CSV table of C-alpha atoms and ligand atoms in Angstrom, one decimal:
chain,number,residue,atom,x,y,z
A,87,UNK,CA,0.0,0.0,0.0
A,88,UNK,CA,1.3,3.7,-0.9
A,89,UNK,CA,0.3,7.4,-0.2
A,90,UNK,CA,1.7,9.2,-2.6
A,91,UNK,CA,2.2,12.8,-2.0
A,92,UNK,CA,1.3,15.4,-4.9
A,93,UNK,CA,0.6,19.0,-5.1
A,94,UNK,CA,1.7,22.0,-7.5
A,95,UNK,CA,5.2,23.8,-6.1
A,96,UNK,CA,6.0,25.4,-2.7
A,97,UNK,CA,2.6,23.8,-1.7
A,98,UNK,CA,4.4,22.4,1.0
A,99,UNK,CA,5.0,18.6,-0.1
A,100,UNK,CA,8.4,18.1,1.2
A,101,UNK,CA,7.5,19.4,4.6
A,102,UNK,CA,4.4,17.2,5.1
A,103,UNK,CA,6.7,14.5,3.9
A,104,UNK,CA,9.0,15.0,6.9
A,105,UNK,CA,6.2,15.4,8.9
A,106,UNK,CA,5.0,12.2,8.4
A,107,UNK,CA,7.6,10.2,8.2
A,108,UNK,CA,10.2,12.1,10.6
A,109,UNK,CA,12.8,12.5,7.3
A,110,UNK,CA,14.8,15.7,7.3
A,111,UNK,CA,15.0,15.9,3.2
A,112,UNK,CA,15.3,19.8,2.1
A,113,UNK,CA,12.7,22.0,1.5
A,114,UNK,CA,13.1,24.5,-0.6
A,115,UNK,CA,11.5,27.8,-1.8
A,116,UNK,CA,11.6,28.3,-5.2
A,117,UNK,CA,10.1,25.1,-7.6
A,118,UNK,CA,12.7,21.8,-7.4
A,119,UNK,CA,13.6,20.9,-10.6
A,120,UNK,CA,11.3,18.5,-12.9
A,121,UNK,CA,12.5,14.7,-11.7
A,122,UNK,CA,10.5,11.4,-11.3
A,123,UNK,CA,12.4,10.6,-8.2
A,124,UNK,CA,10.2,10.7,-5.8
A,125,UNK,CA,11.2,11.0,-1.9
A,126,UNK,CA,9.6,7.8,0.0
A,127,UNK,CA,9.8,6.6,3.6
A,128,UNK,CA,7.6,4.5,5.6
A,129,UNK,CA,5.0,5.7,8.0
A,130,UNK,CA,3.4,4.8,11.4
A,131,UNK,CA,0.6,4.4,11.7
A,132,UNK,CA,-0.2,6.1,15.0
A,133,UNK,CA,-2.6,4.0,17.2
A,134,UNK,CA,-3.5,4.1,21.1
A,135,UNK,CA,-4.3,0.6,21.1
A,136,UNK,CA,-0.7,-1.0,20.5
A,137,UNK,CA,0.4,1.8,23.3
A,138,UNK,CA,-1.8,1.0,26.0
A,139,UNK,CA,-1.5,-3.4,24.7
A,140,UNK,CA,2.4,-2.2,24.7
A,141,UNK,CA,1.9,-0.7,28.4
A,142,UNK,CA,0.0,-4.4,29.6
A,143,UNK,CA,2.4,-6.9,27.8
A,144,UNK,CA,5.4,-4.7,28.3
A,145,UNK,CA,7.2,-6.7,25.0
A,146,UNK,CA,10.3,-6.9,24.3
A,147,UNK,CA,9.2,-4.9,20.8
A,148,UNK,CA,6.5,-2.8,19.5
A,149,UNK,CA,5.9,-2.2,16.3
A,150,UNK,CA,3.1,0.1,14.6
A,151,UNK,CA,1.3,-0.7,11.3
A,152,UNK,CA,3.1,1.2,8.6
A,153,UNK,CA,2.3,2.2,5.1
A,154,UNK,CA,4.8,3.7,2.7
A,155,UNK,CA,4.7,7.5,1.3
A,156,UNK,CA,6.8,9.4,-1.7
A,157,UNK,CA,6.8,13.0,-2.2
A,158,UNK,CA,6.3,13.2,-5.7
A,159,UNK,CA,7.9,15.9,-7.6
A,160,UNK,CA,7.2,17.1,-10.7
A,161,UNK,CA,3.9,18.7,-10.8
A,162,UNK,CA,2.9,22.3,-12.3
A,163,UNK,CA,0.2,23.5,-14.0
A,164,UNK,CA,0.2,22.5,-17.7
A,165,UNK,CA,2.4,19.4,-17.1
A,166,UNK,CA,-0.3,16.9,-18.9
A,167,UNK,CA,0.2,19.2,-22.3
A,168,UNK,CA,3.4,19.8,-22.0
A,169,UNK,CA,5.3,16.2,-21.0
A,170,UNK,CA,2.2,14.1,-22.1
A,171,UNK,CA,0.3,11.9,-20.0
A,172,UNK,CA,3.0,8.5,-19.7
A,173,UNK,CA,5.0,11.3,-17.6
A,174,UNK,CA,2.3,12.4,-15.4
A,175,UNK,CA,1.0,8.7,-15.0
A,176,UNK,CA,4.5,7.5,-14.4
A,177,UNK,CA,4.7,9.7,-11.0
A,178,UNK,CA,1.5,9.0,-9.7
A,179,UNK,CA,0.7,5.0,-11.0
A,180,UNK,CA,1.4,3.0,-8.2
A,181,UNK,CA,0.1,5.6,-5.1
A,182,UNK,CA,-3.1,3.7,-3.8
A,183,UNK,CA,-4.1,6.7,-2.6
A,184,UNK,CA,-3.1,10.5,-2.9
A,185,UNK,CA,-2.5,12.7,-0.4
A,186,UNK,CA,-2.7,16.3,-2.3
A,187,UNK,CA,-1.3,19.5,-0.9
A,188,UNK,CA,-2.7,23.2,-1.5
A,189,UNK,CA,-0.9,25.8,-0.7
A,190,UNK,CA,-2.9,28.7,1.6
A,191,UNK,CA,-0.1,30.1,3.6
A,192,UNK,CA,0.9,33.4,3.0
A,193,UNK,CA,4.6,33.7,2.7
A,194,UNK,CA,6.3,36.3,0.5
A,195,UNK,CA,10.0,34.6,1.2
A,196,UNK,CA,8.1,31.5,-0.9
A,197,UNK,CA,7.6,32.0,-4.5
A,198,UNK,CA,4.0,30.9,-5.3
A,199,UNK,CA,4.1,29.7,-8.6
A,200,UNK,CA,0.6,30.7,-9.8
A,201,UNK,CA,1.8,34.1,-8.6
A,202,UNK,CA,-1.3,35.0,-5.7
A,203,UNK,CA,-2.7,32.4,-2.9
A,204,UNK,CA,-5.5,30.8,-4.9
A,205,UNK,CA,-6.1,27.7,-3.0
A,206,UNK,CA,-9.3,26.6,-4.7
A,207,UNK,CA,-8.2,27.9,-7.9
A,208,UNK,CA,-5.2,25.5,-7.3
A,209,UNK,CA,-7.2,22.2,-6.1
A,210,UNK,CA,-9.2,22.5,-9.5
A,211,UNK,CA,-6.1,23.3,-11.6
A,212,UNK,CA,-3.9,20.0,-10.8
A,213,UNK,CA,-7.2,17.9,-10.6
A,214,UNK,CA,-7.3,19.2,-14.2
A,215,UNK,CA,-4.2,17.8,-15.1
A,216,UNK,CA,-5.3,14.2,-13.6
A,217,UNK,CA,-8.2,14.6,-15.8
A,218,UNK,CA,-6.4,15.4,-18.8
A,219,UNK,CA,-4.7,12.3,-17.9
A,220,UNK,CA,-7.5,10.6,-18.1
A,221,UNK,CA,-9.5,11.6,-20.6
A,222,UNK,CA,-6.7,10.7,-23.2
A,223,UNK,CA,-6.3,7.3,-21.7
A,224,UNK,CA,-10.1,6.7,-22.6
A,225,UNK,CA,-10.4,7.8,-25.3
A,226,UNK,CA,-7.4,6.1,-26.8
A,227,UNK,CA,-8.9,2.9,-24.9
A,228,UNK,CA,-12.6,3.3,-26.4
A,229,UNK,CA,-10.8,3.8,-29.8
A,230,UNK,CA,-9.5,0.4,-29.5
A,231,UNK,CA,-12.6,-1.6,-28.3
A,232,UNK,CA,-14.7,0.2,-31.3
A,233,UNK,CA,-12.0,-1.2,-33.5
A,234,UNK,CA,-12.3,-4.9,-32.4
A,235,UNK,CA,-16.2,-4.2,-32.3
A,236,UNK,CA,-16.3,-3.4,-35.9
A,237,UNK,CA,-13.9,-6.1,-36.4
A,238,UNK,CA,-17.0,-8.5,-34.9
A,239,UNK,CA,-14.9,-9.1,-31.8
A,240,UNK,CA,-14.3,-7.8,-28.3
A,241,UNK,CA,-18.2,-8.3,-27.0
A,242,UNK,CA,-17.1,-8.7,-23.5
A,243,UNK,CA,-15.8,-5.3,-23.9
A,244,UNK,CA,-19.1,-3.7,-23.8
A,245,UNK,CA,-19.3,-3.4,-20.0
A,246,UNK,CA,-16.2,-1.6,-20.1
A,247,UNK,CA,-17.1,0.6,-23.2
A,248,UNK,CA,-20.2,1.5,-21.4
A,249,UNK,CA,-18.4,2.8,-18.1
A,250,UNK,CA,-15.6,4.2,-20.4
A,251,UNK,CA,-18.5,6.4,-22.2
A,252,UNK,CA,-19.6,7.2,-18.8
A,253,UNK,CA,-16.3,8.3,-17.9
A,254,UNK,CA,-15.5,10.3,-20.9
A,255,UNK,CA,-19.0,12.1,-20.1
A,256,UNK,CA,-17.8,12.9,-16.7
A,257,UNK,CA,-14.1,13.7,-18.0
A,258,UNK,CA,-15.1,16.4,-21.2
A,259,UNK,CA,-17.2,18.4,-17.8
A,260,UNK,CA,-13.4,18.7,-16.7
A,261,UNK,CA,-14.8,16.8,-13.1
A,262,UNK,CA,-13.0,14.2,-11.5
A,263,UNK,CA,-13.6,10.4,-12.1
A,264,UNK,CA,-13.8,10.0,-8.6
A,265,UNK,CA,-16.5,12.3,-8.2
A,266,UNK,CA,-18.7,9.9,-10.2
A,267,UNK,CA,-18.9,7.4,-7.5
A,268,UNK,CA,-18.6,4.4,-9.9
A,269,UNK,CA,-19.8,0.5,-8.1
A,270,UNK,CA,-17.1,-2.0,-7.8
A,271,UNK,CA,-18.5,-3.8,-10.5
A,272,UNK,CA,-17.7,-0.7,-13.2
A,273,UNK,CA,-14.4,-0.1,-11.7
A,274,UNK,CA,-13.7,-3.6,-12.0
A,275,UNK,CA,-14.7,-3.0,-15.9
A,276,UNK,CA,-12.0,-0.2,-16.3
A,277,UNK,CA,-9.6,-1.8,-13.7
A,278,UNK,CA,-6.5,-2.3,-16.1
A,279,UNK,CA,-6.9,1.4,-16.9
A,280,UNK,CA,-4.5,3.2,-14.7
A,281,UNK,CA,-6.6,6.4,-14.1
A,282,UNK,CA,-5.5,9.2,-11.9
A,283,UNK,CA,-8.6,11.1,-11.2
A,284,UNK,CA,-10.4,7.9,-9.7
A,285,UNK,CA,-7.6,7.3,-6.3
A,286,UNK,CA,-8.9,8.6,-3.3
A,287,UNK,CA,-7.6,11.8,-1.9
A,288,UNK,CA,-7.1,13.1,1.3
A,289,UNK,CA,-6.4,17.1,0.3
A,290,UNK,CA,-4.2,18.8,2.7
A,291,UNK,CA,-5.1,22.6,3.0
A,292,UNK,CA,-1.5,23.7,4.5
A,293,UNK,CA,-2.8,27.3,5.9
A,294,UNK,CA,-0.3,29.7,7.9
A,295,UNK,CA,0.4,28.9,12.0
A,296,UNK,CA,-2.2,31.7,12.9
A,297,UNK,CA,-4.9,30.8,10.3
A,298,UNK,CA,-5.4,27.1,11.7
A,299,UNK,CA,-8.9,27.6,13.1
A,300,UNK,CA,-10.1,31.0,11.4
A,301,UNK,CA,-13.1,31.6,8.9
A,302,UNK,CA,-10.5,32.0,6.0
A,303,UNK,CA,-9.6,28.9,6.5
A,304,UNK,CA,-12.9,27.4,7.4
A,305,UNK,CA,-14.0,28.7,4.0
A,306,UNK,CA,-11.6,27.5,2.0
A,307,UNK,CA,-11.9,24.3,3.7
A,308,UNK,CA,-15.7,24.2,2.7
A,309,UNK,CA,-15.4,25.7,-0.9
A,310,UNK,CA,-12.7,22.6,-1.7
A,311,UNK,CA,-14.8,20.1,0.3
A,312,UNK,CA,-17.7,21.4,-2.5
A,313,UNK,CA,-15.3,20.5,-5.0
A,314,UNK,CA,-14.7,17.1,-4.0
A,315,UNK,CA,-18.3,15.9,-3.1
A,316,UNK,CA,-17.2,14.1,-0.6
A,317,UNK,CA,-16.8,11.1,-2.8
A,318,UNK,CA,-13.3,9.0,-1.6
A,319,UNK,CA,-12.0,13.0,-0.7
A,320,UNK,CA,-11.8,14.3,2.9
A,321,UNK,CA,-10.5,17.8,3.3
A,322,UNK,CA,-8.4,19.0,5.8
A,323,UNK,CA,-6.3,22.1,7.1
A,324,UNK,CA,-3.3,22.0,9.0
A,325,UNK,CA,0.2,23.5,8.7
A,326,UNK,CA,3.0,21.6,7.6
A,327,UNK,CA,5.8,23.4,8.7
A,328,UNK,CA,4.2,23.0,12.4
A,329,UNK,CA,4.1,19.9,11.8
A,330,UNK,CA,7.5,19.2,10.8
A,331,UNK,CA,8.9,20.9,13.7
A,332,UNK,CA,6.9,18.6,16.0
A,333,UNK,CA,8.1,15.6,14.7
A,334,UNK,CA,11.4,16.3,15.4
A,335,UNK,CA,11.0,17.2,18.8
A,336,UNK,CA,11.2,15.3,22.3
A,337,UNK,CA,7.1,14.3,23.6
A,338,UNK,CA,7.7,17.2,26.3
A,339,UNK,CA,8.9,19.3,24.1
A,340,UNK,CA,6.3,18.9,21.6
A,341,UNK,CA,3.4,18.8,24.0
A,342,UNK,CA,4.9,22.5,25.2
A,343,UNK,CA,5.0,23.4,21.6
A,344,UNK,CA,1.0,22.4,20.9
A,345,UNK,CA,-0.1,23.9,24.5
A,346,UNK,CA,1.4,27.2,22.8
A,347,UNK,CA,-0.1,27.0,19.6
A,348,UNK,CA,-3.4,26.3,21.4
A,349,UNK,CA,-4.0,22.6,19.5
A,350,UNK,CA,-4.8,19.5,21.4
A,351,UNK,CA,-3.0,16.9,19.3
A,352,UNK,CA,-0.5,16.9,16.2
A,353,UNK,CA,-2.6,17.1,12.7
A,354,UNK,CA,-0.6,14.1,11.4
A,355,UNK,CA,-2.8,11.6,13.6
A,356,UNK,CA,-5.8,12.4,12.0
A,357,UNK,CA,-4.3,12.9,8.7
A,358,UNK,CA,-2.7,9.1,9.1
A,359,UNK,CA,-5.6,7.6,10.3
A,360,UNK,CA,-7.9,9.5,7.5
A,361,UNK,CA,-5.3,8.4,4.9
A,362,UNK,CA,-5.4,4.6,6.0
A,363,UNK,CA,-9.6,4.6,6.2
A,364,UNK,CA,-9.1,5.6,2.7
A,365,UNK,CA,-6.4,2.9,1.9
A,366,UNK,CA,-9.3,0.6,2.6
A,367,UNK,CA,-7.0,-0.3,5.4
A,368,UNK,CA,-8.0,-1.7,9.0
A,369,UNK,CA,-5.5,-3.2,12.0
A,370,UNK,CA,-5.3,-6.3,14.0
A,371,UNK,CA,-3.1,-6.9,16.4
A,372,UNK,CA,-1.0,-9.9,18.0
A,373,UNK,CA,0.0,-9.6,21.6
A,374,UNK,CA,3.0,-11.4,23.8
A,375,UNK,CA,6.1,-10.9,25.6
A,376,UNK,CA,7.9,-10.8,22.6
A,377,UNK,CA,5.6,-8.3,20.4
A,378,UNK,CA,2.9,-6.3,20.3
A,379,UNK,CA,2.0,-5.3,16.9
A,380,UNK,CA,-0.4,-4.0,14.5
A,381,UNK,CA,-0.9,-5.5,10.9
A,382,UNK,CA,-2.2,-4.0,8.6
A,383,UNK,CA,-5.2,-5.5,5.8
A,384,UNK,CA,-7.5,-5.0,3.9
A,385,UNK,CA,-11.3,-4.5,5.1
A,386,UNK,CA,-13.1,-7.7,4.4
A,387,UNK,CA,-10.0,-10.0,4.7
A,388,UNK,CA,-10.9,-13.2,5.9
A,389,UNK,CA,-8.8,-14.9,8.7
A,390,UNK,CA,-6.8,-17.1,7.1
A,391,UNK,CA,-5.0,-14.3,4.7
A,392,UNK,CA,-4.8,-12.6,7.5
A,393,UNK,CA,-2.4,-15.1,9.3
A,394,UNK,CA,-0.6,-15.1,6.0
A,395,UNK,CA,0.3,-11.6,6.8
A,396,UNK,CA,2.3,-12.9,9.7
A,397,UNK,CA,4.0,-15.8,8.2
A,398,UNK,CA,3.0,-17.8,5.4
A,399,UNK,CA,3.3,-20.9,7.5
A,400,UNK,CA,1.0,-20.3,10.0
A,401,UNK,CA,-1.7,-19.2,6.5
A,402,UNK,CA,-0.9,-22.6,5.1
A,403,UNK,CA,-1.0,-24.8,8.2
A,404,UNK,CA,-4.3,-22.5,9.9
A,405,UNK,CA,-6.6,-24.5,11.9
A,406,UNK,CA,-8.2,-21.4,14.2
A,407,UNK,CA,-8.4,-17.9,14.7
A,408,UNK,CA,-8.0,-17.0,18.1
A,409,UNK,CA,-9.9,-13.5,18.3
A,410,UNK,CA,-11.0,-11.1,21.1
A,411,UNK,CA,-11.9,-7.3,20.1
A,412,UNK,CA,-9.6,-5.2,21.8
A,413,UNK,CA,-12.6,-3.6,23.3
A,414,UNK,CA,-13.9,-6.9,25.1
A,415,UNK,CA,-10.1,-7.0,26.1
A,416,UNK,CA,-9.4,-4.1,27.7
A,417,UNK,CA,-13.1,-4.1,29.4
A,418,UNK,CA,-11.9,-7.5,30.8
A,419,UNK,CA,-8.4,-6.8,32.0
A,420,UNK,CA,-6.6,-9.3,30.9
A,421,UNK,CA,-6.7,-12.6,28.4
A,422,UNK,CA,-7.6,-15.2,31.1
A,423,UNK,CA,-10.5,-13.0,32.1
A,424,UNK,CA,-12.0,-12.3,28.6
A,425,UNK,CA,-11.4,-16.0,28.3
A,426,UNK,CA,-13.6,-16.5,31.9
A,427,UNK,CA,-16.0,-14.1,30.2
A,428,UNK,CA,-16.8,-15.9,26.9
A,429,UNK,CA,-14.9,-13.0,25.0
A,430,UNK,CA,-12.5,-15.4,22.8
A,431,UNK,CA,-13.6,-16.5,20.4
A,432,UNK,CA,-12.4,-19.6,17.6
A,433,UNK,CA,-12.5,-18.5,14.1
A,434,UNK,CA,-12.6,-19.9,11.2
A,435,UNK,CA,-10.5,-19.7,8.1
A,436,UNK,CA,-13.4,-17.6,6.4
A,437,UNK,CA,-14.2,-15.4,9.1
A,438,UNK,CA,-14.0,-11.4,8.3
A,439,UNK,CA,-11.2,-10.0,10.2
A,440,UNK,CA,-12.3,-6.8,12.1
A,441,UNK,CA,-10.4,-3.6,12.8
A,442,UNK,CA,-9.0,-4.3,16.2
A,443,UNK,CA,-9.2,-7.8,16.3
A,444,UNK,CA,-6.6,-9.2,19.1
A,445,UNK,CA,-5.5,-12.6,17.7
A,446,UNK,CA,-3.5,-15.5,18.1
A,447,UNK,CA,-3.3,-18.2,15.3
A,448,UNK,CA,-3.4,-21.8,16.1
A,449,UNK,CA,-1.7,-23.5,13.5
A,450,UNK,CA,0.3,-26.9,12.3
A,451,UNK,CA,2.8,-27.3,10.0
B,712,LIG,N1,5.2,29.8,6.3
B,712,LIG,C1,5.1,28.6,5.9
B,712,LIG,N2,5.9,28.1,5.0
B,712,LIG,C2,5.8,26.8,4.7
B,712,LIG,C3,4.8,26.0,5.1
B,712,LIG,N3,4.9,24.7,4.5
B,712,LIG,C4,6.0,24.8,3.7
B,712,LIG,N4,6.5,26.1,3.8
B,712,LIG,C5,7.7,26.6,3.1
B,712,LIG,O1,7.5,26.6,1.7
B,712,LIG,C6,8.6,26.2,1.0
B,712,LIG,C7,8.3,25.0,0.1
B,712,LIG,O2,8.0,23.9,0.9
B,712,LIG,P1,8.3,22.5,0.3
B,712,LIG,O3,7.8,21.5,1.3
B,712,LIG,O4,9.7,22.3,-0.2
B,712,LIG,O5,7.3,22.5,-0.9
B,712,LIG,P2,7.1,21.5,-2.2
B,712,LIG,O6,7.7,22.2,-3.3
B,712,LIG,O7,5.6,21.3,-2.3
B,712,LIG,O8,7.8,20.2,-1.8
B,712,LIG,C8,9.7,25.9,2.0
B,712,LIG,O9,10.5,27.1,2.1
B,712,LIG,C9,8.9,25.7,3.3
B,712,LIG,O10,9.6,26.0,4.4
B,712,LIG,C10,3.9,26.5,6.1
B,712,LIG,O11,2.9,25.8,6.6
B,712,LIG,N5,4.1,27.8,6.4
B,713,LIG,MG1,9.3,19.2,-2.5
């Protein structure tokens, strides 16, 4: 699974970057040069459950669920004209998900490079560029499928010509293929496609350290949120450069830092737990002396894949799912007395894995 981290210039990329994944790679203020190599790092995924299992089990190791991110360079307005769309899909194509950043600080010492803060006028101008994207890509695609049409073959094509028209309907408005809110069925139709304006976005407003709650910002907030629709998009406002500087600091020293800025918790929780609710992702967890961890999965994944995630022995040789919600767990007090409370449960192989699932797999090899 990948975030991957776009935006036009001087939005602030870099800096959420390091925010996110505690990497001290340079920011600059005037546009970085045009590359495809992109920044990427892993991330934590913050979660108060592993802490407080961490705090009971008091393992030997802790580990967090982590997803990876890049900072992806390269975009400006006009780049789908000018380097053609293999470019532009080259840096986004394998992010599962995009965090985008718009630029609303005001900083003259930071070359803007649409000249004046224009944060809405920004959103829709590189969402442009991912439909531009797109719109080639189908109608080179429906070209093709009319082709073996004529030719008498291709007839299972005509699911995906019919979501491809939709699409191109949708694309020629200059609207995002997200926006359409397409069933799993049609995406499945276009699924070899590799669309840009279809990945879920979390849009990062990065406003200025005094803006973070005022109307300004509550307005441009709302006007992007119209935007979006609220279809796979959740906006949100923060500033990056705060953010940055708390990562790098000592817990003390950052919760000094937020008690002076007025803020009851670092932006980059919610932002991480936003971006892996849009991964599709969910967490369970293993406990012992050894390790408490989090895994991350997909929602829906049934318990045996699940183990596989762990060690592809204990997938292949599953016999049970030992499972306790980590609510029933922590209401309890401890594994014997969920156990004593009819808490644990035995799974079986099909059973749906749910977010917070404590587990221990029996196995046999
Ligand atoms: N004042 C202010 N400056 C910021 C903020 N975020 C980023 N910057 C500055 O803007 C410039 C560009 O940031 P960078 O992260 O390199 O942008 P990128 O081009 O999108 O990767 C740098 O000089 C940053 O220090 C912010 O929230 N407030
Ligand atoms: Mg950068």
């Amino acid at each position: 699974m990948k975030l991957g981290i776009i935006g036009l210039p001087n939005s602030g990329k870099t800096t959420l970057f390091n925010a996110l994944t505690g990497q001290g790679i340079e920011t600059t203020a005037y546009p970085e040069p045009l590359s495809s190599e992109a920044h990427v790092g892993m991330v934590f995924i913050p979660d108060e459950r592993v802490d407080r299992l961490s705090g009971i089990y008091q393992p030997k190791k802790t580990t967090h669920a982590d997803v990876m991110c890049a900072d992806i360079t390269g975009f400006a307005r006009g780049i789908s004209a000018e380097k053609g769309k293999s470019a532009l899909a080259a840096l986004v194509w394998d992010a599962d998900a995009v965090i985008h950043v718009v630029r609303a600080f005001a900083d003259d010492s930071v070359m803007h490079p649409g000249g004046a803060l224009d944060p809405a006028g920004d959103v829709a101008a590189l969402e442009l560029e991912l439909v531009f994207n797109d719109l080639e890509l189908t109608e080179t695609r429906l070209e093709r499928i009319e082709n073996s049409m004529k030719k008498g073959v291709g007839r299972e094509l005509e699911l995906e010509k019919a979501v491809l028209e939709k699409c191109r309907a949708q694309l020629e408005e200059e609207k995002p293929l997200r926006n359409l809110g397409l069933s799993e069925e049609e995406r499945a139709a276009i699924g070899s496609l590799q669309f840009l304006s279809v990945k879920p976005e979390l849009v990062v407003v990065n406003v200025g350290e005094d803006e973070l709650d005022s109307d300004e910002t509550r307005a441009t907030v709302a006007a992007i949120e119209e935007f979006y629709q609220g279809k796979d998009a959740l906006v949100f406002a923060l500033s990056a450069k705060i953010e940055m500087e708390l990562a790098g600091l000592e817990p003390e020293e950052a919760a000094l830092f937020l008690e002076d800025l007025g803020i009851a918790e670092p932006a980059r929780n919610r932002v991480l737990g936003a971006a892996y609710e849009l991964l599709g992702l969910i967490s369970f967890l293993t406990v012992g002396e050894d390790e408490v961890r989090a895994w991350s999965i997909r929602r829906g994944t049934p318990a045996v894949k699940a183990a596989g995630k762990v060690h592809s022995d204990i997938e292949r040789g599953f016999i049970r799912a030992e499972t306790v919600a980590y609510e029933d767990f922590i209401a309890a007090g401890s594994m014997a007395a969920a156990r004593d409370a009819g808490k644990v449960r035995l799974e079986g192989k099909d059973y749906t894995v749910a977010d917070g699932d404590i587990i221990n797999f029996r196995f046999n090899i």
